[in-house]
Coordinates of C-alpha atoms in Angstrom, one line a residue:
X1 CA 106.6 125.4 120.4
X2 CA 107.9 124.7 116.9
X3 CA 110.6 122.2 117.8
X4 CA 109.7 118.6 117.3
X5 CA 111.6 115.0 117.7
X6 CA 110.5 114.0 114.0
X7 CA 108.4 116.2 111.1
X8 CA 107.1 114.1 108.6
X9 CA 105.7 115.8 105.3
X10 CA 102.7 113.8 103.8
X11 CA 100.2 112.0 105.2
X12 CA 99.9 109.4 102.8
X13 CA 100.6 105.3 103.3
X14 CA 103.9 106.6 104.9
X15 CA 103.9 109.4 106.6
X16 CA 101.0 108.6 108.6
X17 CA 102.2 105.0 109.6
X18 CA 105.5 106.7 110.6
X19 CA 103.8 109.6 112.5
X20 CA 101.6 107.5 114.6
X21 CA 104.7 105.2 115.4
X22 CA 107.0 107.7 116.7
X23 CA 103.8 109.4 118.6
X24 CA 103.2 106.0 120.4
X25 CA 107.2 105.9 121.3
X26 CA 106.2 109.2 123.3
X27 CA 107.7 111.9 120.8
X28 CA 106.4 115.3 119.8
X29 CA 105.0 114.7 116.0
X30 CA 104.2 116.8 113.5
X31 CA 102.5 116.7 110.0
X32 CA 102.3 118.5 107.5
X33 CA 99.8 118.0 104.3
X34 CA 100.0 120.5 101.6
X35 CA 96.5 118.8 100.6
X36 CA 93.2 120.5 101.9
X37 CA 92.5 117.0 104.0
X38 CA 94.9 114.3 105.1
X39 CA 95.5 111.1 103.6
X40 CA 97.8 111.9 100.4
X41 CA 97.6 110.1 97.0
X42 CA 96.7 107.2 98.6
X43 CA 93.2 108.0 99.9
X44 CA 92.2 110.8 97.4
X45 CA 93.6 110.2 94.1
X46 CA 95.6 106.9 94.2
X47 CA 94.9 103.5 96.2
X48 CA 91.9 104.0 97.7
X49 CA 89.3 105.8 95.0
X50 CA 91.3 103.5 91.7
X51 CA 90.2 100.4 94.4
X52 CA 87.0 102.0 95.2
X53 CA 85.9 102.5 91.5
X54 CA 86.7 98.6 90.9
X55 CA 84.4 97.2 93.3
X56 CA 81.6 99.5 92.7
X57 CA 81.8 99.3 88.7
X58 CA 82.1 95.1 89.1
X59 CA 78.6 95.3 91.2
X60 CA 76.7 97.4 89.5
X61 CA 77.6 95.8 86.2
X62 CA 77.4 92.3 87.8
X63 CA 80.7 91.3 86.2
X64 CA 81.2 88.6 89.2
X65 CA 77.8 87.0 88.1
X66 CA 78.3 86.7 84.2
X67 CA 79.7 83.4 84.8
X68 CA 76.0 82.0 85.4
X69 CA 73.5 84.7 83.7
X70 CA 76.0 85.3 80.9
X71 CA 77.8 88.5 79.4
X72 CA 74.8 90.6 78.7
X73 CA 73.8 90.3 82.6
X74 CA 73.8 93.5 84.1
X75 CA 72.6 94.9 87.6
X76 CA 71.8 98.7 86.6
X77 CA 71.3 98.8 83.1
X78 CA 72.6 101.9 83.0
X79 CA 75.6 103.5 85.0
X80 CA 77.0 107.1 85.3
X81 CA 79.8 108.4 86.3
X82 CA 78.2 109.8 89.4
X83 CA 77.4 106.5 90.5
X84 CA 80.6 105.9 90.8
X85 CA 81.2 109.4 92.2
X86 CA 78.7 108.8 95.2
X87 CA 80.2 105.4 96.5
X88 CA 83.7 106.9 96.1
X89 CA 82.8 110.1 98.5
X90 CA 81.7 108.5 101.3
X91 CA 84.4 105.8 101.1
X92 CA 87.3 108.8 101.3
X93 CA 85.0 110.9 103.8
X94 CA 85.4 107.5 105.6
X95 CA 89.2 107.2 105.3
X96 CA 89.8 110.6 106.5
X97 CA 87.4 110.7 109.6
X98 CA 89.6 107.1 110.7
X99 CA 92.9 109.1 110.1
X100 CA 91.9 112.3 111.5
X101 CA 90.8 110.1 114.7
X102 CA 94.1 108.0 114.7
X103 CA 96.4 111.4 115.0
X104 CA 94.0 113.4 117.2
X105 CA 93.9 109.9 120.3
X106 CA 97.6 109.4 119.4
X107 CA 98.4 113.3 120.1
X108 CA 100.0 114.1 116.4
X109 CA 100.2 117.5 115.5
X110 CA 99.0 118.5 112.0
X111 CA 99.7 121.5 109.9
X112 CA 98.5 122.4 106.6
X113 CA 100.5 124.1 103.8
X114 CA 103.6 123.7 101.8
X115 CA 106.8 122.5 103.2
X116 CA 110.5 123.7 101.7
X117 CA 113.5 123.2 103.3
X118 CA 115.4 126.3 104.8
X119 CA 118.4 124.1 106.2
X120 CA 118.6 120.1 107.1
X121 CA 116.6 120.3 110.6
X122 CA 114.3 123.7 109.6
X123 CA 111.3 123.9 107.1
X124 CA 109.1 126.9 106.4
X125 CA 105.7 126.3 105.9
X126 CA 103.4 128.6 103.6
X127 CA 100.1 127.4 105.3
X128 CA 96.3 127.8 103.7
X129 CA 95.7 131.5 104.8
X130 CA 99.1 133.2 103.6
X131 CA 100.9 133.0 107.0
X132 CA 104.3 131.4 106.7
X133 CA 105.8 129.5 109.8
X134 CA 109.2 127.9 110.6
X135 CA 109.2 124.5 112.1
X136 CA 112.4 123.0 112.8
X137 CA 112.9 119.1 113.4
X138 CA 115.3 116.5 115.3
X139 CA 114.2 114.2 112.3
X140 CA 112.9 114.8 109.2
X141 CA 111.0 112.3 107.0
X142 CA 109.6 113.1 103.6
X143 CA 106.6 111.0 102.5
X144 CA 105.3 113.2 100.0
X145 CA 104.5 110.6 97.2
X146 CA 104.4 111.3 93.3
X147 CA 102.0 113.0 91.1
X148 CA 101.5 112.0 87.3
X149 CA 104.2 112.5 84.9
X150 CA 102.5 114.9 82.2
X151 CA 104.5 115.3 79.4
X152 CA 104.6 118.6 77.4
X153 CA 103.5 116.8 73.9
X154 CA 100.5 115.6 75.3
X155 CA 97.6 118.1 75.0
X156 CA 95.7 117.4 78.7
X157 CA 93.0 119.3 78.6
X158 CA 90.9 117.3 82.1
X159 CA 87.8 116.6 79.8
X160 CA 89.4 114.2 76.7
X161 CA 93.2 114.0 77.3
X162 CA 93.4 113.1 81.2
X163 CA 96.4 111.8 83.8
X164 CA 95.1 109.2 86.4
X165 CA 94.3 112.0 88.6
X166 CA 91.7 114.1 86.6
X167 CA 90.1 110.5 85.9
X168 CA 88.2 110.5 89.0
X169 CA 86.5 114.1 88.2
X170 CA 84.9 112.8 84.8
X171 CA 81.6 113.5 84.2
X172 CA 80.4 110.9 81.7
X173 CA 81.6 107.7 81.0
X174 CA 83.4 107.2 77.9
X175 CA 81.8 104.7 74.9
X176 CA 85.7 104.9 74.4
X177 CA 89.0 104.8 76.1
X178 CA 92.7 104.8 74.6
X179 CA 95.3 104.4 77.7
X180 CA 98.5 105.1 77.1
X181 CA 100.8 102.7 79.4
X182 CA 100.7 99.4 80.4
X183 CA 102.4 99.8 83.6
X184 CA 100.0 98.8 86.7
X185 CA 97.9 102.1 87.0
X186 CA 97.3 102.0 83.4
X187 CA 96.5 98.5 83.0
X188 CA 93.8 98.7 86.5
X189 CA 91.8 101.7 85.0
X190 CA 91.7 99.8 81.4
X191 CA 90.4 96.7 82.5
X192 CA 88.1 98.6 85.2
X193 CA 86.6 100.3 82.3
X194 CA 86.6 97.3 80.3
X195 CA 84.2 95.9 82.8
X196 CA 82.1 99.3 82.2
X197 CA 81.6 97.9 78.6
X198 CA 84.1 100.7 77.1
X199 CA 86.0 100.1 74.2
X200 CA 89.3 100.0 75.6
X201 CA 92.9 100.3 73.8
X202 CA 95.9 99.8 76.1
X203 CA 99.1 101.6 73.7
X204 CA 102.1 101.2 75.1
X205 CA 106.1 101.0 73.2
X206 CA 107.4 97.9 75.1
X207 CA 106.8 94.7 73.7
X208 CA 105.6 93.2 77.3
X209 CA 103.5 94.2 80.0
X210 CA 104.2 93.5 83.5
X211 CA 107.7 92.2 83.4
X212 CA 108.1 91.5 87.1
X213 CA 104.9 89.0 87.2
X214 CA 105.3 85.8 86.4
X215 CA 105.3 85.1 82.5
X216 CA 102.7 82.6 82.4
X217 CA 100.4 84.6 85.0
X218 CA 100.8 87.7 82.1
X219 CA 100.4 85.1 79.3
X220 CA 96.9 84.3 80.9
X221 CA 95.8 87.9 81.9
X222 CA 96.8 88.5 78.2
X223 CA 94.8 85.9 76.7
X224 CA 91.4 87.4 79.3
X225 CA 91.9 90.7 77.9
X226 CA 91.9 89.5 74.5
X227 CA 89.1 87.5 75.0
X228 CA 86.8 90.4 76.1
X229 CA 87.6 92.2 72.9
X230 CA 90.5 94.4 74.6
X231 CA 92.9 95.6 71.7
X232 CA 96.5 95.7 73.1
X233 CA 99.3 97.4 70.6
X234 CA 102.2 97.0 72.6
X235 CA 105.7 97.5 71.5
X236 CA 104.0 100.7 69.1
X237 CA 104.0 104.2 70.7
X238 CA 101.4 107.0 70.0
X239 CA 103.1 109.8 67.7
X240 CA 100.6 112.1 67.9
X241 CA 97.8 112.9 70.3
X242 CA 95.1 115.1 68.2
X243 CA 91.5 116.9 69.7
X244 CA 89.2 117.1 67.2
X245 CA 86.7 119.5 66.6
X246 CA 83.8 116.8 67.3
X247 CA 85.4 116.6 70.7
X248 CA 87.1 112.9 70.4
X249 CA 90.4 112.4 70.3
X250 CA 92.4 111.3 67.4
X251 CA 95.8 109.3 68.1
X252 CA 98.3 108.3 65.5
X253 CA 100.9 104.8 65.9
X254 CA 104.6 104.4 64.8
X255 CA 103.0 102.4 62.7
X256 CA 101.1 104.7 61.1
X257 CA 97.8 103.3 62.6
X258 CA 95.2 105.8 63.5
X259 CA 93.2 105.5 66.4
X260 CA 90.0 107.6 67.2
X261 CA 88.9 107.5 70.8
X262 CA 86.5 109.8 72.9
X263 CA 88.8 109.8 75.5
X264 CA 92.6 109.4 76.5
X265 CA 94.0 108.4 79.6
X266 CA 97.9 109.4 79.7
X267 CA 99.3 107.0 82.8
X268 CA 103.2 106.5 81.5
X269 CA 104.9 107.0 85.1
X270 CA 104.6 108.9 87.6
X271 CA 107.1 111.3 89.3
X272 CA 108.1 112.2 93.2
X273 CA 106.8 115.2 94.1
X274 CA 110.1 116.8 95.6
X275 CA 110.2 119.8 93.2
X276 CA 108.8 122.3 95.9
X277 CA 111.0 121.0 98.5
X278 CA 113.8 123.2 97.8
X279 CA 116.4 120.2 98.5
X280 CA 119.0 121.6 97.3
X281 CA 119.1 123.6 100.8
X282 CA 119.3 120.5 103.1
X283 CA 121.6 118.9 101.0
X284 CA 119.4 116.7 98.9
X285 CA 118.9 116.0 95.3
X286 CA 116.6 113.9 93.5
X287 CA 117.0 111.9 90.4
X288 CA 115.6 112.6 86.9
X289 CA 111.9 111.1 88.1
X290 CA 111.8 113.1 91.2
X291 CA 112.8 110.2 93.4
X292 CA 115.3 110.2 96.5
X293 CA 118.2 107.5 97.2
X294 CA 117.8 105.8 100.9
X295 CA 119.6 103.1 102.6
X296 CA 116.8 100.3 101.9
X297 CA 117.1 99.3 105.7
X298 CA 116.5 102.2 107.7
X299 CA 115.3 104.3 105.2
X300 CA 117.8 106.9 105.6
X301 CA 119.0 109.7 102.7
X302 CA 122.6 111.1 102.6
X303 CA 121.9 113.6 105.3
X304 CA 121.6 112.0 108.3
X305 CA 118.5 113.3 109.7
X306 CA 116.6 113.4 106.8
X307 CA 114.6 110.0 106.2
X308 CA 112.3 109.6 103.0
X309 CA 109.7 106.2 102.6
X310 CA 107.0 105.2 100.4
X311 CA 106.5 106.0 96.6
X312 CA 109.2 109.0 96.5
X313 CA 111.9 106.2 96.9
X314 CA 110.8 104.3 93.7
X315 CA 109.8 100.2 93.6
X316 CA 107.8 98.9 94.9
X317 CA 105.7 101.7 95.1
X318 CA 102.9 99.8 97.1
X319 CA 100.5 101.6 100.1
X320 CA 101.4 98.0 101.8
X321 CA 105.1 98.5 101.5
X322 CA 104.9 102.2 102.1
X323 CA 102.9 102.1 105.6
X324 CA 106.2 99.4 106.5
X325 CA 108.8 101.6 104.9
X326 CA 107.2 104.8 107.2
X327 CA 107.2 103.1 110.5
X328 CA 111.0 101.4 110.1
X329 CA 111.5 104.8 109.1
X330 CA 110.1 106.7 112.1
X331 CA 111.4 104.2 114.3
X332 CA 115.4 104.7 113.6
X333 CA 114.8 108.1 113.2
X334 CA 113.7 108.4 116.7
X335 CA 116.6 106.1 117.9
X336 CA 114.4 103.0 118.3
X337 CA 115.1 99.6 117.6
X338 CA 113.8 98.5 113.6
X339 CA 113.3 94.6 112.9
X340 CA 114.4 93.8 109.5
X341 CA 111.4 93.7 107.7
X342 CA 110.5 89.9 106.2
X343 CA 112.1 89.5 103.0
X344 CA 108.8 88.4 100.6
X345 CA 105.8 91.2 100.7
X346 CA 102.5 90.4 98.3
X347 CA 102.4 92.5 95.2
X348 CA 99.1 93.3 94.0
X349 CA 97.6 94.3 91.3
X350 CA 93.5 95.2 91.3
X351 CA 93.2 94.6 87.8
X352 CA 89.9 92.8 86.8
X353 CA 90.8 90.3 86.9
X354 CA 93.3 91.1 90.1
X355 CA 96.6 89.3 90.3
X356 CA 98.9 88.8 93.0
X357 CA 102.2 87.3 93.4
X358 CA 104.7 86.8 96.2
X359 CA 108.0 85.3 96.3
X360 CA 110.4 84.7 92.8
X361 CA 108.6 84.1 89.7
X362 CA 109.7 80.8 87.7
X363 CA 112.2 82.9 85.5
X364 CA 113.6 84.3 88.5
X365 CA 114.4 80.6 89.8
X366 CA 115.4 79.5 86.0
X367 CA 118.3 82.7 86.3
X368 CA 119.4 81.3 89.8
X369 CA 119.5 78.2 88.4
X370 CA 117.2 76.2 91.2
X371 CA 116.1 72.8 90.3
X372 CA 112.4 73.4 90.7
X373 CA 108.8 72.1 90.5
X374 CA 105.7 73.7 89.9
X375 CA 101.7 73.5 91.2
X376 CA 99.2 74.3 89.4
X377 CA 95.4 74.8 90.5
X378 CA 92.9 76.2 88.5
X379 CA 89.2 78.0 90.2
X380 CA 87.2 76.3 88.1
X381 CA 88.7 73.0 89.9
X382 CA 87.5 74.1 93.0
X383 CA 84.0 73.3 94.1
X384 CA 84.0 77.5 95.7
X385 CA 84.7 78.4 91.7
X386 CA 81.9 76.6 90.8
X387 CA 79.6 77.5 93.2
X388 CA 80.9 81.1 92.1
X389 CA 80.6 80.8 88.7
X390 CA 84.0 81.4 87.7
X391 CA 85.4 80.1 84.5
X392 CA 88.9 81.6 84.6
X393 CA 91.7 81.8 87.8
X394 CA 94.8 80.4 88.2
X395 CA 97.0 79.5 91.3
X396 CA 100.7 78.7 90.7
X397 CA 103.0 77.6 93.7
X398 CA 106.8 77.5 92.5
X399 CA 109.4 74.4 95.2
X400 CA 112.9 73.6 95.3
X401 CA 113.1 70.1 94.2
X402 CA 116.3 69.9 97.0
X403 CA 114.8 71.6 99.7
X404 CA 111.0 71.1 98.9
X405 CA 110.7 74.7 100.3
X406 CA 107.9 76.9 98.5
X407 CA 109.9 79.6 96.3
X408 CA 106.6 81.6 94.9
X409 CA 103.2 82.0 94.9
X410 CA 101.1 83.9 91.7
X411 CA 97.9 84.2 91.5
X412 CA 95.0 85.6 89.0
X413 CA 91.4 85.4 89.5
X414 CA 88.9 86.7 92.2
X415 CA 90.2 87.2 95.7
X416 CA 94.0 86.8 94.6
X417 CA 95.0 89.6 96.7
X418 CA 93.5 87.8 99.6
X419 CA 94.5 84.2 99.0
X420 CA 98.2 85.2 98.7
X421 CA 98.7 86.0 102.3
X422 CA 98.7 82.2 102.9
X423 CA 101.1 81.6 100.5
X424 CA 103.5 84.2 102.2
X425 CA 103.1 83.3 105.5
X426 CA 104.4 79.9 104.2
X427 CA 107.3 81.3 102.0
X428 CA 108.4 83.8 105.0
X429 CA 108.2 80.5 107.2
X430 CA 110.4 78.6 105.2
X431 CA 107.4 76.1 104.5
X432 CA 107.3 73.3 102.3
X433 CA 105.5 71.4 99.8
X434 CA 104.1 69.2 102.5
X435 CA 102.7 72.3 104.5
X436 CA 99.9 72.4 101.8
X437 CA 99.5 68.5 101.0
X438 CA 99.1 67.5 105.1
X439 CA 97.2 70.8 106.5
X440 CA 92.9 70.6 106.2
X441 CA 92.0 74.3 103.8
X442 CA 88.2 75.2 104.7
X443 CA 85.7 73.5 101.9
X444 CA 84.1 75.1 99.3
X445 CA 86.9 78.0 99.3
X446 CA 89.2 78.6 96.8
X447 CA 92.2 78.7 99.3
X448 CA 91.5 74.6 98.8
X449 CA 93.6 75.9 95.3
X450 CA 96.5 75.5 97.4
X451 CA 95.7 72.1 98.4
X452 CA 95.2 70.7 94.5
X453 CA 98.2 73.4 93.8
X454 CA 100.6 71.5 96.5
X455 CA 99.0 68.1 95.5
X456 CA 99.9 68.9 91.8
X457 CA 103.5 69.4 92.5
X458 CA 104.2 66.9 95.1
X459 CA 102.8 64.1 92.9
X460 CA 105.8 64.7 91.0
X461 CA 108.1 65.5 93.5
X462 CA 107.2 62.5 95.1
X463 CA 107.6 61.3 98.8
X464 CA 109.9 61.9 101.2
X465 CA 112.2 59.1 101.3
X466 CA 112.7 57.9 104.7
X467 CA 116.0 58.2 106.3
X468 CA 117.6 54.9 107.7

């Protein structure tokens, strides 16, 4: 009864994509979640509630409207933490019951408790009450995501100095906010707060912020934050993180710059959470940031039984890429045939404003030395961005000048992580700059950004000369 074709541990992004798959190829599945309800980082600390918290603090502040009724428009007046709380607990109640339905009609076996390994195909498992099992798999996948990397010089204490995690618990909102890293999880909760009218402060000791976006989509996300009073001290770290006795928080800069704040938000990496796994008996080991090494085709580690997929294997670190990663996964682990998977995937990033980007960014094609053209559309330009009131958004669309095939795709502004899906259709396609000058968009929408976009850059390419 214990023996399974594939045991996957997690049931985040990954591990339930990857469950479900091998359950609908007709093998015995089993998960195991060492949380007390399924889902993993994505649906109770991570994708889902960071996602969740955006949309409902952008409609109860009316932050989409401001462009007509001006900044000091506001829906609620005032706004709690707990009415950000409510929204948030019955969008994961929602997740779960969906999840929770997808195993139970696809026959997936679940199991709580925490998994170690006791050889490469056998995993004991101390579950909720005390009782300790042995399960033993044909396959093995671990999708057990990463937790926040806590430092030991940073004094979290969950009510002033918090991770990303312990943000979600807060019980007031802060009339101030230092975060400390400008990687993508930092950056989303700054600007969400930001929105919330918080001071914010965004510290971090690199001299750029999201280095593997476009340069001039960062330059104009810069210049937005700016512009809304966001204070940025980037290429300075924090020396010393102090509680005060007033109960704010008091931070001092490399630069000797002091910094008081009633509330810190620590998000400078995160780790895999492989420590418990005892790897070390099936022949694994993880690198300093908890991460494991696969083959990035089939997702398999240097055992080969053992598969891994999603955020534990590092970049990109998406739920998107994950839920792919977890199915190709399950799918060569139970000796099924795995398409390649298409070579450009969206990034996104649900900042406020959101970016999203697919495809190589104009430095990338300057390195490979393309000869390229670029489009430009702006929202405003559109008669959807006016109707919208939106005074900011930009749409940039990257083409070889010798094959006229689109390259990349970057957008900031409302809806980017929707509108990019066009542009990577096109780029996985192997479309060109025609594609978005001959083709009808729906009007007023601001996919009709790709028309002016494509327009833009084929004025300049010019016409296809006809061949004799």
């Amino acid at each position: 009864m214990n023996q399974f074709d594939l045991i996957v541990v997690g049931s985040g992004p990954a591990g339930r994509r990857g469950a479900i798959q091998a359950a609908k190829l007709g093998k015995k599945v089993l998960v195991i979640e060492q949380g007390k309800r399924v889902g993993g980082v994505s649906v109770h600390t991570g994708t889902i509630p960071s996602k969740t918290l955006r949309e409902t603090a952008l409609n109860l502040s009316g932050w989409r409207e401001r462009g007509f009724y001006g900044r000091s428009y506001r829906v609620k007046e005032e706004i709690s933490a707990d009415d950000l709380r409510q929204r948030l607990i019955i969008t994961l109640n929602h997740e779960v019951e969906v999840l929770e339905h997808q195993f139970a009609r696809n026959r997936v076996q679940q199991m709580r408790g925490k998994a170690r390994f006791v050889d490469p195909t056998t995993l004991e498992v101390v579950k909720d009450d005390g009782e300790t099992m042995l399960v033993s798999g044909t396959s093995i996948m671990l999708a057990v995501g990463t937790k926040p990397f806590r430092p030991d010089y940073m004094p979290f204490d969950g009510k002033t100095v918090l991770d990303s995690d312990e943000l979600l618990d807060i019980s007031e909102l802060p009339r101030s906010l230092v975060v400390i890293g400008a990687g993508v999880v930092g950056i989303e909760y700054a600007t969400i707060f930001s929105a919330l009218d918080t001071q914010v402060t965004v510290i971090d000791p690199k001299t750029t912020m999201l280095d593997f976006i476009d340069k001039e989509i960062v330059e104009d996300f810069i210049y937005q934050l700016r512009d809304r009073n966001m204070k940025l001290h980037l290429g300075h770290k924090a020396d010393t993180v102090e509680r005060l006795d007033n109960g704010k928080v008091l931070l001092t800069l490399d630069n000797g710059r002091r910094i008081t704040s009633d509330m810190v938000l620590f998000a400078a990496g995160r780790m895999g959470a492989t420590d418990t796994l005892n790897l070390a008996a099936a022949g694994l080991e993880a690198d300093s940031r908890g991460r494991l090494k696969v083959n990035p085709e089939t997702f398999q580690t240097s055992v080969p039984n053992i598969y891994a997929a999603g955020d534990v294997v590092g970049f990109p670190s998406l739920a998107s890429t994950s839920m792919e990663q977890g199915r190709i996964a399950a799918r060569v682990a139970v000796g099924a045939i795995a398409m390649e998977p298409q070579k450009y995937f969206p990034y996104g990033i649900y900042a406020v404003p959101e970016i999203s980007t697919c495809g190589l960014s104009e430095e990338e094609v300057k390195d490979r030395g393309i000869p390229y053209e670029c489009g430009m559309a702006r929202f405003r330009e559109t008669s959807r961005g006016h109707i919208m009131g939106l005074d900011s958004g930009l749409l940039k669309m990257i083409f070889s000048l010798k094959t006229r095939r689109l390259l990349g795709v970057h957008i900031i502004g409302e809806g980017a992580t929707e509108l990019v899906h066009i542009g990577q259709a096109v780029l996985n396609l192997k479309g060109t700059v025609e594609y978005f000058v001959e083709n009808t968009f729906n009007y007023p929408t601001l996919a009709e950004a790709y028309k002016i976009a494509g327009l833009d850059a084929w004025n300049r390419m010019g016409e296809i000369k006809p061949t004799a």
